[in-house]
Amino acid sequence: DGSLLAASRLYESSDGIALDEVRLWDVTSGKATKILDRCHAFDFSPDGRALAVLSRTKCVVYALNDWTKETQVKPLGESLAVAFAGDANLLCGIVKSEGQYAIRLCDIAKGTVISESRRLDDPFYALAVSADGATIASGHDGGNVVLWNLPSLEVRTRMQTGIKGHVQPLLSPDGRYLAGGCQENGDVIIWDARTAQELHRYTFEKGALRTYYLRGDKDLVRPEKNPTRFAFLPDSNSILAGCYGGIIRSVESGQELKRFGD
């Protein structure tokens, strides 16, 4: 509902102690309202009434009105990322299973698994869910974006961006567009979400993100692989890329609409 702002801080001390946290602020006052220690990922429910949070071993859903701990979703413990699946009672997580990685869909109230996707060899770190709850997108190394049907989690199609790096998936609020943002050079590829036809390809020069602390392949949380560098604006007609301090471009024309300071 726009009243709260949330962010995750990913930090490890010099002696290897993880001090991650998810912090929430009141947008009107600017004051911190809640700090959830040892947590690294989160998602707001579509109705704005709940917050799903991941720690190293647990997935917990809180009620935002009084911060009561609503339920622990045990099948999503140790997930890499979490996302509500278009419904306040459906939650997806990226889970590690027998050395591989999959998307798992759970019923929050029952704490049960509804479905699980095919397993992939390499880890991935972000999920984007369509507003109608019918589609979920995941981004991968090698420039791949995969669309999965919900709730079955069967593969609908795979898109190839032609870039080498890890891709952040994006679905526009109105459902028209699917986008893939390259985490290495700031490139953005935009497709028609229904037909999978490539519509636009924009390059943001000097868009590379410099990472000073690279995690190892065995680390559960690797934020350098998927920092949130791209976002559709609410009208779905423009896209924000976090390079040069931030640039807003028209989706259709590629025209630069706004540039923020470095």
PDB file of N, CA and C in Angstrom, residues 35-137:
ATOM      1  N   ILE A  35      13.558  -4.323  12.352  1.00  0.00           N
ATOM      2  CA  ILE A  35      14.809  -4.891  11.863  1.00  0.00           C
ATOM      3  C   ILE A  35      14.761  -6.389  12.127  1.00  0.00           C
ATOM      4  N   LEU A  36      14.906  -7.162  11.074  1.00  0.00           N
ATOM      5  CA  LEU A  36      14.889  -8.617  11.179  1.00  0.00           C
ATOM      6  C   LEU A  36      16.306  -9.121  10.966  1.00  0.00           C
ATOM      7  N   ASP A  37      16.962  -9.491  12.059  1.00  0.00           N
ATOM      8  CA  ASP A  37      18.366  -9.891  12.004  1.00  0.00           C
ATOM      9  C   ASP A  37      18.537 -11.254  11.346  1.00  0.00           C
ATOM     10  N   ARG A  38      19.715 -11.423  10.751  1.00  0.00           N
ATOM     11  CA  ARG A  38      20.130 -12.685  10.128  1.00  0.00           C
ATOM     12  C   ARG A  38      19.167 -13.110   9.009  1.00  0.00           C
ATOM     13  N   CYS A  39      18.554 -12.154   8.353  1.00  0.00           N
ATOM     14  CA  CYS A  39      17.659 -12.429   7.231  1.00  0.00           C
ATOM     15  C   CYS A  39      18.238 -11.795   5.967  1.00  0.00           C
ATOM     16  N   HIS A  40      18.055 -12.480   4.821  1.00  0.00           N
ATOM     17  CA  HIS A  40      18.710 -12.004   3.612  1.00  0.00           C
ATOM     18  C   HIS A  40      17.775 -11.731   2.448  1.00  0.00           C
ATOM     19  N   ALA A  41      16.514 -12.143   2.518  1.00  0.00           N
ATOM     20  CA  ALA A  41      15.600 -11.931   1.391  1.00  0.00           C
ATOM     21  C   ALA A  41      14.180 -11.805   1.914  1.00  0.00           C
ATOM     22  N   PHE A  42      13.308 -11.180   1.109  1.00  0.00           N
ATOM     23  CA  PHE A  42      11.936 -10.935   1.551  1.00  0.00           C
ATOM     24  C   PHE A  42      11.038 -10.673   0.353  1.00  0.00           C
ATOM     25  N   ASP A  43       9.725 -10.689   0.598  1.00  0.00           N
ATOM     26  CA  ASP A  43       8.760 -10.241  -0.398  1.00  0.00           C
ATOM     27  C   ASP A  43       7.485  -9.845   0.318  1.00  0.00           C
ATOM     28  N   PHE A  44       6.881  -8.736  -0.133  1.00  0.00           N
ATOM     29  CA  PHE A  44       5.580  -8.326   0.374  1.00  0.00           C
ATOM     30  C   PHE A  44       4.483  -9.139  -0.306  1.00  0.00           C
ATOM     31  N   SER A  45       3.421  -9.461   0.442  1.00  0.00           N
ATOM     32  CA  SER A  45       2.277 -10.137  -0.159  1.00  0.00           C
ATOM     33  C   SER A  45       1.539  -9.158  -1.073  1.00  0.00           C
ATOM     34  N   PRO A  46       0.815  -9.673  -2.083  1.00  0.00           N
ATOM     35  CA  PRO A  46       0.108  -8.787  -3.013  1.00  0.00           C
ATOM     36  C   PRO A  46      -0.897  -7.856  -2.341  1.00  0.00           C
ATOM     37  N   ASP A  47      -1.489  -8.286  -1.233  1.00  0.00           N
ATOM     38  CA  ASP A  47      -2.452  -7.426  -0.541  1.00  0.00           C
ATOM     39  C   ASP A  47      -1.783  -6.487   0.463  1.00  0.00           C
ATOM     40  N   GLY A  48      -0.455  -6.547   0.590  1.00  0.00           N
ATOM     41  CA  GLY A  48       0.267  -5.642   1.466  1.00  0.00           C
ATOM     42  C   GLY A  48       0.113  -5.918   2.947  1.00  0.00           C
ATOM     43  N   ARG A  49      -0.432  -7.057   3.300  1.00  0.00           N
ATOM     44  CA  ARG A  49      -0.699  -7.345   4.711  1.00  0.00           C
ATOM     45  C   ARG A  49       0.341  -8.231   5.372  1.00  0.00           C
ATOM     46  N   ALA A  50       1.231  -8.822   4.576  1.00  0.00           N
ATOM     47  CA  ALA A  50       2.184  -9.776   5.135  1.00  0.00           C
ATOM     48  C   ALA A  50       3.543  -9.609   4.474  1.00  0.00           C
ATOM     49  N   LEU A  51       4.552 -10.122   5.161  1.00  0.00           N
ATOM     50  CA  LEU A  51       5.923 -10.087   4.668  1.00  0.00           C
ATOM     51  C   LEU A  51       6.528 -11.472   4.848  1.00  0.00           C
ATOM     52  N   ALA A  52       7.011 -12.053   3.762  1.00  0.00           N
ATOM     53  CA  ALA A  52       7.741 -13.316   3.832  1.00  0.00           C
ATOM     54  C   ALA A  52       9.224 -13.008   3.909  1.00  0.00           C
ATOM     55  N   VAL A  53       9.933 -13.649   4.841  1.00  0.00           N
ATOM     56  CA  VAL A  53      11.344 -13.353   5.086  1.00  0.00           C
ATOM     57  C   VAL A  53      12.132 -14.658   5.148  1.00  0.00           C
ATOM     58  N   LEU A  54      13.322 -14.621   4.562  1.00  0.00           N
ATOM     59  CA  LEU A  54      14.212 -15.781   4.599  1.00  0.00           C
ATOM     60  C   LEU A  54      15.396 -15.509   5.515  1.00  0.00           C
ATOM     61  N   SER A  55      15.678 -16.450   6.404  1.00  0.00           N
ATOM     62  CA  SER A  55      16.936 -16.463   7.137  1.00  0.00           C
ATOM     63  C   SER A  55      17.778 -17.587   6.543  1.00  0.00           C
ATOM     64  N   ARG A  56      18.860 -17.928   7.184  1.00  0.00           N
ATOM     65  CA  ARG A  56      19.705 -18.982   6.642  1.00  0.00           C
ATOM     66  C   ARG A  56      18.993 -20.338   6.619  1.00  0.00           C
ATOM     67  N   THR A  57      18.096 -20.563   7.546  1.00  0.00           N
ATOM     68  CA  THR A  57      17.467 -21.886   7.639  1.00  0.00           C
ATOM     69  C   THR A  57      15.945 -21.864   7.593  1.00  0.00           C
ATOM     70  N   LYS A  58      15.299 -20.706   7.711  1.00  0.00           N
ATOM     71  CA  LYS A  58      13.848 -20.655   7.841  1.00  0.00           C
ATOM     72  C   LYS A  58      13.215 -19.680   6.852  1.00  0.00           C
ATOM     73  N   CYS A  59      11.943 -19.957   6.554  1.00  0.00           N
ATOM     74  CA  CYS A  59      11.087 -19.023   5.828  1.00  0.00           C
ATOM     75  C   CYS A  59       9.884 -18.737   6.716  1.00  0.00           C
ATOM     76  N   VAL A  60       9.715 -17.474   7.089  1.00  0.00           N
ATOM     77  CA  VAL A  60       8.660 -17.094   8.022  1.00  0.00           C
ATOM     78  C   VAL A  60       7.821 -15.974   7.405  1.00  0.00           C
ATOM     79  N   VAL A  61       6.502 -16.070   7.595  1.00  0.00           N
ATOM     80  CA  VAL A  61       5.585 -15.037   7.111  1.00  0.00           C
ATOM     81  C   VAL A  61       5.031 -14.281   8.319  1.00  0.00           C
ATOM     82  N   TYR A  62       5.201 -12.940   8.302  1.00  0.00           N
ATOM     83  CA  TYR A  62       4.742 -12.079   9.391  1.00  0.00           C
ATOM     84  C   TYR A  62       3.530 -11.263   8.953  1.00  0.00           C
ATOM     85  N   ALA A  63       2.633 -10.993   9.894  1.00  0.00           N
ATOM     86  CA  ALA A  63       1.548 -10.039   9.673  1.00  0.00           C
ATOM     87  C   ALA A  63       2.091  -8.640   9.929  1.00  0.00           C
ATOM     88  N   LEU A  64       1.911  -7.736   8.988  1.00  0.00           N
ATOM     89  CA  LEU A  64       2.507  -6.405   9.102  1.00  0.00           C
ATOM     90  C   LEU A  64       1.771  -5.487  10.074  1.00  0.00           C
ATOM     91  N   ASN A  65       0.526  -5.804  10.412  1.00  0.00           N
ATOM     92  CA  ASN A  65      -0.207  -4.902  11.299  1.00  0.00           C
ATOM     93  C   ASN A  65       0.291  -4.955  12.736  1.00  0.00           C
ATOM     94  N   ASP A  66       0.734  -6.141  13.187  1.00  0.00           N
ATOM     95  CA  ASP A  66       1.214  -6.234  14.572  1.00  0.00           C
ATOM     96  C   ASP A  66       2.481  -7.078  14.716  1.00  0.00           C
ATOM     97  N   TRP A  67       3.045  -7.546  13.586  1.00  0.00           N
ATOM     98  CA  TRP A  67       4.283  -8.318  13.577  1.00  0.00           C
ATOM     99  C   TRP A  67       4.187  -9.640  14.321  1.00  0.00           C
ATOM    100  N   THR A  68       2.994 -10.187  14.388  1.00  0.00           N
ATOM    101  CA  THR A  68       2.890 -11.536  14.909  1.00  0.00           C
ATOM    102  C   THR A  68       3.475 -12.496  13.880  1.00  0.00           C
ATOM    103  N   LYS A  69       4.126 -13.518  14.356  1.00  0.00           N
ATOM    104  CA  LYS A  69       4.698 -14.514  13.457  1.00  0.00           C
ATOM    105  C   LYS A  69       3.568 -15.423  12.996  1.00  0.00           C
ATOM    106  N   GLU A  70       3.127 -15.259  11.774  1.00  0.00           N
ATOM    107  CA  GLU A  70       1.973 -16.011  11.303  1.00  0.00           C
ATOM    108  C   GLU A  70       2.278 -17.491  11.145  1.00  0.00           C
ATOM    109  N   THR A  71       3.297 -17.803  10.374  1.00  0.00           N
ATOM    110  CA  THR A  71       3.583 -19.217  10.146  1.00  0.00           C
ATOM    111  C   THR A  71       4.992 -19.390   9.600  1.00  0.00           C
ATOM    112  N   GLN A  72       5.549 -20.544   9.882  1.00  0.00           N
ATOM    113  CA  GLN A  72       6.820 -20.925   9.293  1.00  0.00           C
ATOM    114  C   GLN A  72       6.537 -21.880   8.138  1.00  0.00           C
ATOM    115  N   VAL A  73       7.040 -21.528   6.965  1.00  0.00           N
ATOM    116  CA  VAL A  73       6.835 -22.359   5.778  1.00  0.00           C
ATOM    117  C   VAL A  73       8.056 -23.276   5.652  1.00  0.00           C
ATOM    118  N   LYS A  74       7.974 -24.423   6.277  1.00  0.00           N
ATOM    119  CA  LYS A  74       9.141 -25.302   6.403  1.00  0.00           C
ATOM    120  C   LYS A  74       9.697 -25.790   5.064  1.00  0.00           C
ATOM    121  N   PRO A  75       8.858 -26.078   4.057  1.00  0.00           N
ATOM    122  CA  PRO A  75       9.424 -26.549   2.782  1.00  0.00           C
ATOM    123  C   PRO A  75      10.288 -25.507   2.068  1.00  0.00           C
ATOM    124  N   LEU A  76      10.224 -24.251   2.489  1.00  0.00           N
ATOM    125  CA  LEU A  76      11.021 -23.203   1.861  1.00  0.00           C
ATOM    126  C   LEU A  76      12.188 -22.766   2.738  1.00  0.00           C
ATOM    127  N   GLY A  77      12.472 -23.506   3.794  1.00  0.00           N
ATOM    128  CA  GLY A  77      13.646 -23.204   4.600  1.00  0.00           C
ATOM    129  C   GLY A  77      14.914 -23.336   3.771  1.00  0.00           C
ATOM    130  N   GLU A  78      15.862 -22.455   4.002  1.00  0.00           N
ATOM    131  CA  GLU A  78      17.147 -22.425   3.289  1.00  0.00           C
ATOM    132  C   GLU A  78      17.008 -22.037   1.820  1.00  0.00           C
ATOM    133  N   SER A  79      15.900 -21.383   1.453  1.00  0.00           N
ATOM    134  CA  SER A  79      15.734 -20.920   0.073  1.00  0.00           C
ATOM    135  C   SER A  79      16.691 -19.785  -0.243  1.00  0.00           C
ATOM    136  N   LEU A  80      16.994 -19.643  -1.534  1.00  0.00           N
ATOM    137  CA  LEU A  80      17.857 -18.551  -1.976  1.00  0.00           C
ATOM    138  C   LEU A  80      17.069 -17.270  -2.203  1.00  0.00           C
ATOM    139  N   ALA A  81      15.810 -17.413  -2.603  1.00  0.00           N
ATOM    140  CA  ALA A  81      14.946 -16.251  -2.848  1.00  0.00           C
ATOM    141  C   ALA A  81      13.512 -16.686  -2.628  1.00  0.00           C
ATOM    142  N   VAL A  82      12.629 -15.703  -2.462  1.00  0.00           N
ATOM    143  CA  VAL A  82      11.230 -15.992  -2.184  1.00  0.00           C
ATOM    144  C   VAL A  82      10.357 -14.976  -2.899  1.00  0.00           C
ATOM    145  N   ALA A  83       9.162 -15.413  -3.332  1.00  0.00           N
ATOM    146  CA  ALA A  83       8.234 -14.507  -4.015  1.00  0.00           C
ATOM    147  C   ALA A  83       6.813 -15.025  -3.855  1.00  0.00           C
ATOM    148  N   PHE A  84       5.884 -14.114  -3.525  1.00  0.00           N
ATOM    149  CA  PHE A  84       4.471 -14.475  -3.514  1.00  0.00           C
ATOM    150  C   PHE A  84       4.028 -14.737  -4.952  1.00  0.00           C
ATOM    151  N   ALA A  85       3.203 -15.769  -5.126  1.00  0.00           N
ATOM    152  CA  ALA A  85       2.812 -16.201  -6.470  1.00  0.00           C
ATOM    153  C   ALA A  85       1.453 -15.640  -6.861  1.00  0.00           C
ATOM    154  N   GLY A  86       1.315 -14.303  -6.758  1.00  0.00           N
ATOM    155  CA  GLY A  86       0.081 -13.660  -7.178  1.00  0.00           C
ATOM    156  C   GLY A  86      -1.066 -13.833  -6.210  1.00  0.00           C
ATOM    157  N   ASP A  87      -0.829 -14.456  -5.086  1.00  0.00           N
ATOM    158  CA  ASP A  87      -1.857 -14.747  -4.087  1.00  0.00           C
ATOM    159  C   ASP A  87      -1.192 -14.660  -2.722  1.00  0.00           C
ATOM    160  N   ALA A  88      -1.898 -14.069  -1.758  1.00  0.00           N
ATOM    161  CA  ALA A  88      -1.313 -13.889  -0.432  1.00  0.00           C
ATOM    162  C   ALA A  88      -1.076 -15.204   0.288  1.00  0.00           C
ATOM    163  N   ASN A  89      -1.641 -16.304  -0.209  1.00  0.00           N
ATOM    164  CA  ASN A  89      -1.447 -17.592   0.455  1.00  0.00           C
ATOM    165  C   ASN A  89      -0.548 -18.533  -0.338  1.00  0.00           C
ATOM    166  N   LEU A  90       0.035 -18.057  -1.451  1.00  0.00           N
ATOM    167  CA  LEU A  90       0.909 -18.899  -2.259  1.00  0.00           C
ATOM    168  C   LEU A  90       2.293 -18.281  -2.307  1.00  0.00           C
ATOM    169  N   LEU A  91       3.292 -19.079  -1.988  1.00  0.00           N
ATOM    170  CA  LEU A  91       4.654 -18.576  -1.888  1.00  0.00           C
ATOM    171  C   LEU A  91       5.606 -19.497  -2.643  1.00  0.00           C
ATOM    172  N   CYS A  92       6.470 -18.888  -3.455  1.00  0.00           N
ATOM    173  CA  CYS A  92       7.484 -19.635  -4.196  1.00  0.00           C
ATOM    174  C   CYS A  92       8.859 -19.374  -3.598  1.00  0.00           C
ATOM    175  N   GLY A  93       9.716 -20.361  -3.670  1.00  0.00           N
ATOM    176  CA  GLY A  93      11.096 -20.184  -3.251  1.00  0.00           C
ATOM    177  C   GLY A  93      12.025 -20.946  -4.171  1.00  0.00           C
ATOM    178  N   ILE A  94      13.265 -20.464  -4.284  1.00  0.00           N
ATOM    179  CA  ILE A  94      14.292 -21.189  -5.013  1.00  0.00           C
ATOM    180  C   ILE A  94      15.017 -22.061  -4.001  1.00  0.00           C
ATOM    181  N   VAL A  95      14.894 -23.369  -4.158  1.00  0.00           N
ATOM    182  CA  VAL A  95      15.414 -24.302  -3.157  1.00  0.00           C
ATOM    183  C   VAL A  95      16.529 -25.156  -3.759  1.00  0.00           C
ATOM    184  N   LYS A  96      17.415 -25.617  -2.892  1.00  0.00           N
ATOM    185  CA  LYS A  96      18.458 -26.561  -3.293  1.00  0.00           C
ATOM    186  C   LYS A  96      18.002 -27.961  -2.922  1.00  0.00           C
ATOM    187  N   SER A  97      18.056 -28.855  -3.903  1.00  0.00           N
ATOM    188  CA  SER A  97      17.565 -30.208  -3.682  1.00  0.00           C
ATOM    189  C   SER A  97      18.504 -31.198  -4.357  1.00  0.00           C
ATOM    190  N   GLU A  98      19.135 -32.033  -3.539  1.00  0.00           N
ATOM    191  CA  GLU A  98      20.054 -33.055  -4.030  1.00  0.00           C
ATOM    192  C   GLU A  98      21.120 -32.463  -4.949  1.00  0.00           C
ATOM    193  N   GLY A  99      21.668 -31.344  -4.530  1.00  0.00           N
ATOM    194  CA  GLY A  99      22.753 -30.721  -5.264  1.00  0.00           C
ATOM    195  C   GLY A  99      22.316 -29.925  -6.475  1.00  0.00           C
ATOM    196  N   GLN A 100      21.018 -29.838  -6.742  1.00  0.00           N
ATOM    197  CA  GLN A 100      20.491 -29.053  -7.849  1.00  0.00           C
ATOM    198  C   GLN A 100      19.510 -28.010  -7.307  1.00  0.00           C
ATOM    199  N   TYR A 101      18.941 -27.203  -8.221  1.00  0.00           N
ATOM    200  CA  TYR A 101      18.127 -26.069  -7.785  1.00  0.00           C
ATOM    201  C   TYR A 101      16.790 -26.082  -8.518  1.00  0.00           C
ATOM    202  N   ALA A 102      15.730 -25.734  -7.783  1.00  0.00           N
ATOM    203  CA  ALA A 102      14.383 -25.777  -8.351  1.00  0.00           C
ATOM    204  C   ALA A 102      13.522 -24.690  -7.713  1.00  0.00           C
ATOM    205  N   ILE A 103      12.386 -24.416  -8.353  1.00  0.00           N
ATOM    206  CA  ILE A 103      11.372 -23.527  -7.783  1.00  0.00           C
ATOM    207  C   ILE A 103      10.332 -24.400  -7.092  1.00  0.00           C
ATOM    208  N   ARG A 104       9.985 -24.055  -5.869  1.00  0.00           N
ATOM    209  CA  ARG A 104       8.992 -24.815  -5.108  1.00  0.00           C
ATOM    210  C   ARG A 104       7.839 -23.889  -4.737  1.00  0.00           C
ATOM    211  N   LEU A 105       6.615 -24.319  -5.011  1.00  0.00           N
ATOM    212  CA  LEU A 105       5.409 -23.545  -4.694  1.00  0.00           C
ATOM    213  C   LEU A 105       4.730 -24.160  -3.485  1.00  0.00           C
ATOM    214  N   CYS A 106       4.405 -23.302  -2.503  1.00  0.00           N
ATOM    215  CA  CYS A 106       3.826 -23.800  -1.248  1.00  0.00           C
ATOM    216  C   CYS A 106       2.541 -23.070  -0.886  1.00  0.00           C
ATOM    217  N   ASP A 107       1.676 -23.783  -0.193  1.00  0.00           N
ATOM    218  CA  ASP A 107       0.493 -23.211   0.439  1.00  0.00           C
ATOM    219  C   ASP A 107       0.914 -22.760   1.835  1.00  0.00           C
ATOM    220  N   ILE A 108       0.829 -21.457   2.104  1.00  0.00           N
ATOM    221  CA  ILE A 108       1.325 -20.922   3.376  1.00  0.00           C
ATOM    222  C   ILE A 108       0.510 -21.442   4.552  1.00  0.00           C
ATOM    223  N   ALA A 109      -0.806 -21.396   4.430  1.00  0.00           N
ATOM    224  CA  ALA A 109      -1.667 -21.778   5.555  1.00  0.00           C
ATOM    225  C   ALA A 109      -1.474 -23.245   5.933  1.00  0.00           C
ATOM    226  N   LYS A 110      -1.325 -24.096   4.928  1.00  0.00           N
ATOM    227  CA  LYS A 110      -1.179 -25.526   5.202  1.00  0.00           C
ATOM    228  C   LYS A 110       0.275 -25.926   5.403  1.00  0.00           C
ATOM    229  N   GLY A 111       1.208 -25.090   4.915  1.00  0.00           N
ATOM    230  CA  GLY A 111       2.623 -25.426   5.022  1.00  0.00           C
ATOM    231  C   GLY A 111       3.026 -26.595   4.151  1.00  0.00           C
ATOM    232  N   THR A 112       2.306 -26.789   3.051  1.00  0.00           N
ATOM    233  CA  THR A 112       2.543 -27.944   2.190  1.00  0.00           C
ATOM    234  C   THR A 112       3.045 -27.509   0.815  1.00  0.00           C
ATOM    235  N   VAL A 113       3.700 -28.443   0.134  1.00  0.00           N
ATOM    236  CA  VAL A 113       4.195 -28.191  -1.220  1.00  0.00           C
ATOM    237  C   VAL A 113       3.082 -28.472  -2.225  1.00  0.00           C
ATOM    238  N   ILE A 114       2.842 -27.499  -3.114  1.00  0.00           N
ATOM    239  CA  ILE A 114       1.846 -27.676  -4.166  1.00  0.00           C
ATOM    240  C   ILE A 114       2.495 -28.267  -5.412  1.00  0.00           C
ATOM    241  N   SER A 115       3.640 -27.747  -5.777  1.00  0.00           N
ATOM    242  CA  SER A 115       4.344 -28.241  -6.964  1.00  0.00           C
ATOM    243  C   SER A 115       5.809 -27.848  -6.871  1.00  0.00           C
ATOM    244  N   GLU A 116       6.618 -28.488  -7.714  1.00  0.00           N
ATOM    245  CA  GLU A 116       8.043 -28.177  -7.777  1.00  0.00           C
ATOM    246  C   GLU A 116       8.492 -28.298  -9.229  1.00  0.00           C
ATOM    247  N   SER A 117       9.336 -27.370  -9.652  1.00  0.00           N
ATOM    248  CA  SER A 117       9.808 -27.358 -11.026  1.00  0.00           C
ATOM    249  C   SER A 117      10.862 -28.437 -11.261  1.00  0.00           C
ATOM    250  N   ARG A 118      11.220 -28.621 -12.511  1.00  0.00           N
ATOM    251  CA  ARG A 118      12.353 -29.488 -12.818  1.00  0.00           C
ATOM    252  C   ARG A 118      13.606 -28.903 -12.184  1.00  0.00           C
ATOM    253  N   ARG A 119      14.557 -29.737 -11.871  1.00  0.00           N
ATOM    254  CA  ARG A 119      15.779 -29.288 -11.213  1.00  0.00           C
ATOM    255  C   ARG A 119      16.810 -28.854 -12.243  1.00  0.00           C
ATOM    256  N   LEU A 120      17.552 -27.812 -11.891  1.00  0.00           N
ATOM    257  CA  LEU A 120      18.597 -27.278 -12.748  1.00  0.00           C
ATOM    258  C   LEU A 120      19.937 -27.410 -12.036  1.00  0.00           C
ATOM    259  N   ASP A 121      20.989 -27.574 -12.797  1.00  0.00           N
ATOM    260  CA  ASP A 121      22.301 -27.811 -12.205  1.00  0.00           C
ATOM    261  C   ASP A 121      22.870 -26.595 -11.492  1.00  0.00           C
ATOM    262  N   ASP A 122      22.671 -25.408 -12.070  1.00  0.00           N
ATOM    263  CA  ASP A 122      23.301 -24.201 -11.536  1.00  0.00           C
ATOM    264  C   ASP A 122      22.332 -23.387 -10.690  1.00  0.00           C
ATOM    265  N   PRO A 123      22.820 -22.729  -9.643  1.00  0.00           N
ATOM    266  CA  PRO A 123      21.949 -21.898  -8.811  1.00  0.00           C
ATOM    267  C   PRO A 123      21.448 -20.665  -9.554  1.00  0.00           C
ATOM    268  N   PHE A 124      20.288 -20.171  -9.149  1.00  0.00           N
ATOM    269  CA  PHE A 124      19.764 -18.901  -9.657  1.00  0.00           C
ATOM    270  C   PHE A 124      19.152 -18.162  -8.486  1.00  0.00           C
ATOM    271  N   TYR A 125      18.889 -16.864  -8.643  1.00  0.00           N
ATOM    272  CA  TYR A 125      18.727 -16.039  -7.446  1.00  0.00           C
ATOM    273  C   TYR A 125      17.517 -15.108  -7.435  1.00  0.00           C
ATOM    274  N   ALA A 126      16.722 -15.073  -8.512  1.00  0.00           N
ATOM    275  CA  ALA A 126      15.605 -14.127  -8.519  1.00  0.00           C
ATOM    276  C   ALA A 126      14.411 -14.701  -9.259  1.00  0.00           C
ATOM    277  N   LEU A 127      13.210 -14.305  -8.807  1.00  0.00           N
ATOM    278  CA  LEU A 127      11.951 -14.708  -9.414  1.00  0.00           C
ATOM    279  C   LEU A 127      11.103 -13.478  -9.667  1.00  0.00           C
ATOM    280  N   ALA A 128      10.389 -13.469 -10.785  1.00  0.00           N
ATOM    281  CA  ALA A 128       9.441 -12.399 -11.094  1.00  0.00           C
ATOM    282  C   ALA A 128       8.105 -13.042 -11.414  1.00  0.00           C
ATOM    283  N   VAL A 129       7.042 -12.592 -10.749  1.00  0.00           N
ATOM    284  CA  VAL A 129       5.718 -13.191 -10.892  1.00  0.00           C
ATOM    285  C   VAL A 129       4.795 -12.212 -11.590  1.00  0.00           C
ATOM    286  N   SER A 130       3.999 -12.710 -12.547  1.00  0.00           N
ATOM    287  CA  SER A 130       3.049 -11.857 -13.243  1.00  0.00           C
ATOM    288  C   SER A 130       1.927 -11.448 -12.305  1.00  0.00           C
ATOM    289  N   ALA A 131       1.287 -10.322 -12.614  1.00  0.00           N
ATOM    290  CA  ALA A 131       0.242  -9.783 -11.744  1.00  0.00           C
ATOM    291  C   ALA A 131      -0.950 -10.732 -11.630  1.00  0.00           C
ATOM    292  N   ASP A 132      -1.212 -11.521 -12.673  1.00  0.00           N
ATOM    293  CA  ASP A 132      -2.348 -12.439 -12.618  1.00  0.00           C
ATOM    294  C   ASP A 132      -2.009 -13.777 -11.979  1.00  0.00           C
ATOM    295  N   GLY A 133      -0.747 -13.952 -11.569  1.00  0.00           N
ATOM    296  CA  GLY A 133      -0.357 -15.172 -10.892  1.00  0.00           C
ATOM    297  C   GLY A 133      -0.312 -16.396 -11.774  1.00  0.00           C
ATOM    298  N   ALA A 134      -0.242 -16.207 -13.111  1.00  0.00           N
ATOM    299  CA  ALA A 134      -0.235 -17.344 -14.027  1.00  0.00           C
ATOM    300  C   ALA A 134       1.161 -17.707 -14.513  1.00  0.00           C
ATOM    301  N   THR A 135       2.124 -16.800 -14.299  1.00  0.00           N
ATOM    302  CA  THR A 135       3.459 -16.991 -14.857  1.00  0.00           C
ATOM    303  C   THR A 135       4.513 -16.568 -13.851  1.00  0.00           C
ATOM    304  N   ILE A 136       5.609 -17.313 -13.824  1.00  0.00           N
ATOM    305  CA  ILE A 136       6.764 -16.910 -13.032  1.00  0.00           C
ATOM    306  C   ILE A 136       7.993 -17.006 -13.935  1.00  0.00           C
ATOM    307  N   ALA A 137       8.876 -16.025 -13.815  1.00  0.00           N
ATOM    308  CA  ALA A 137      10.089 -15.986 -14.630  1.00  0.00           C
ATOM    309  C   ALA A 137      11.300 -16.102 -13.726  1.00  0.00           C
TER     310      ALA A 137
END
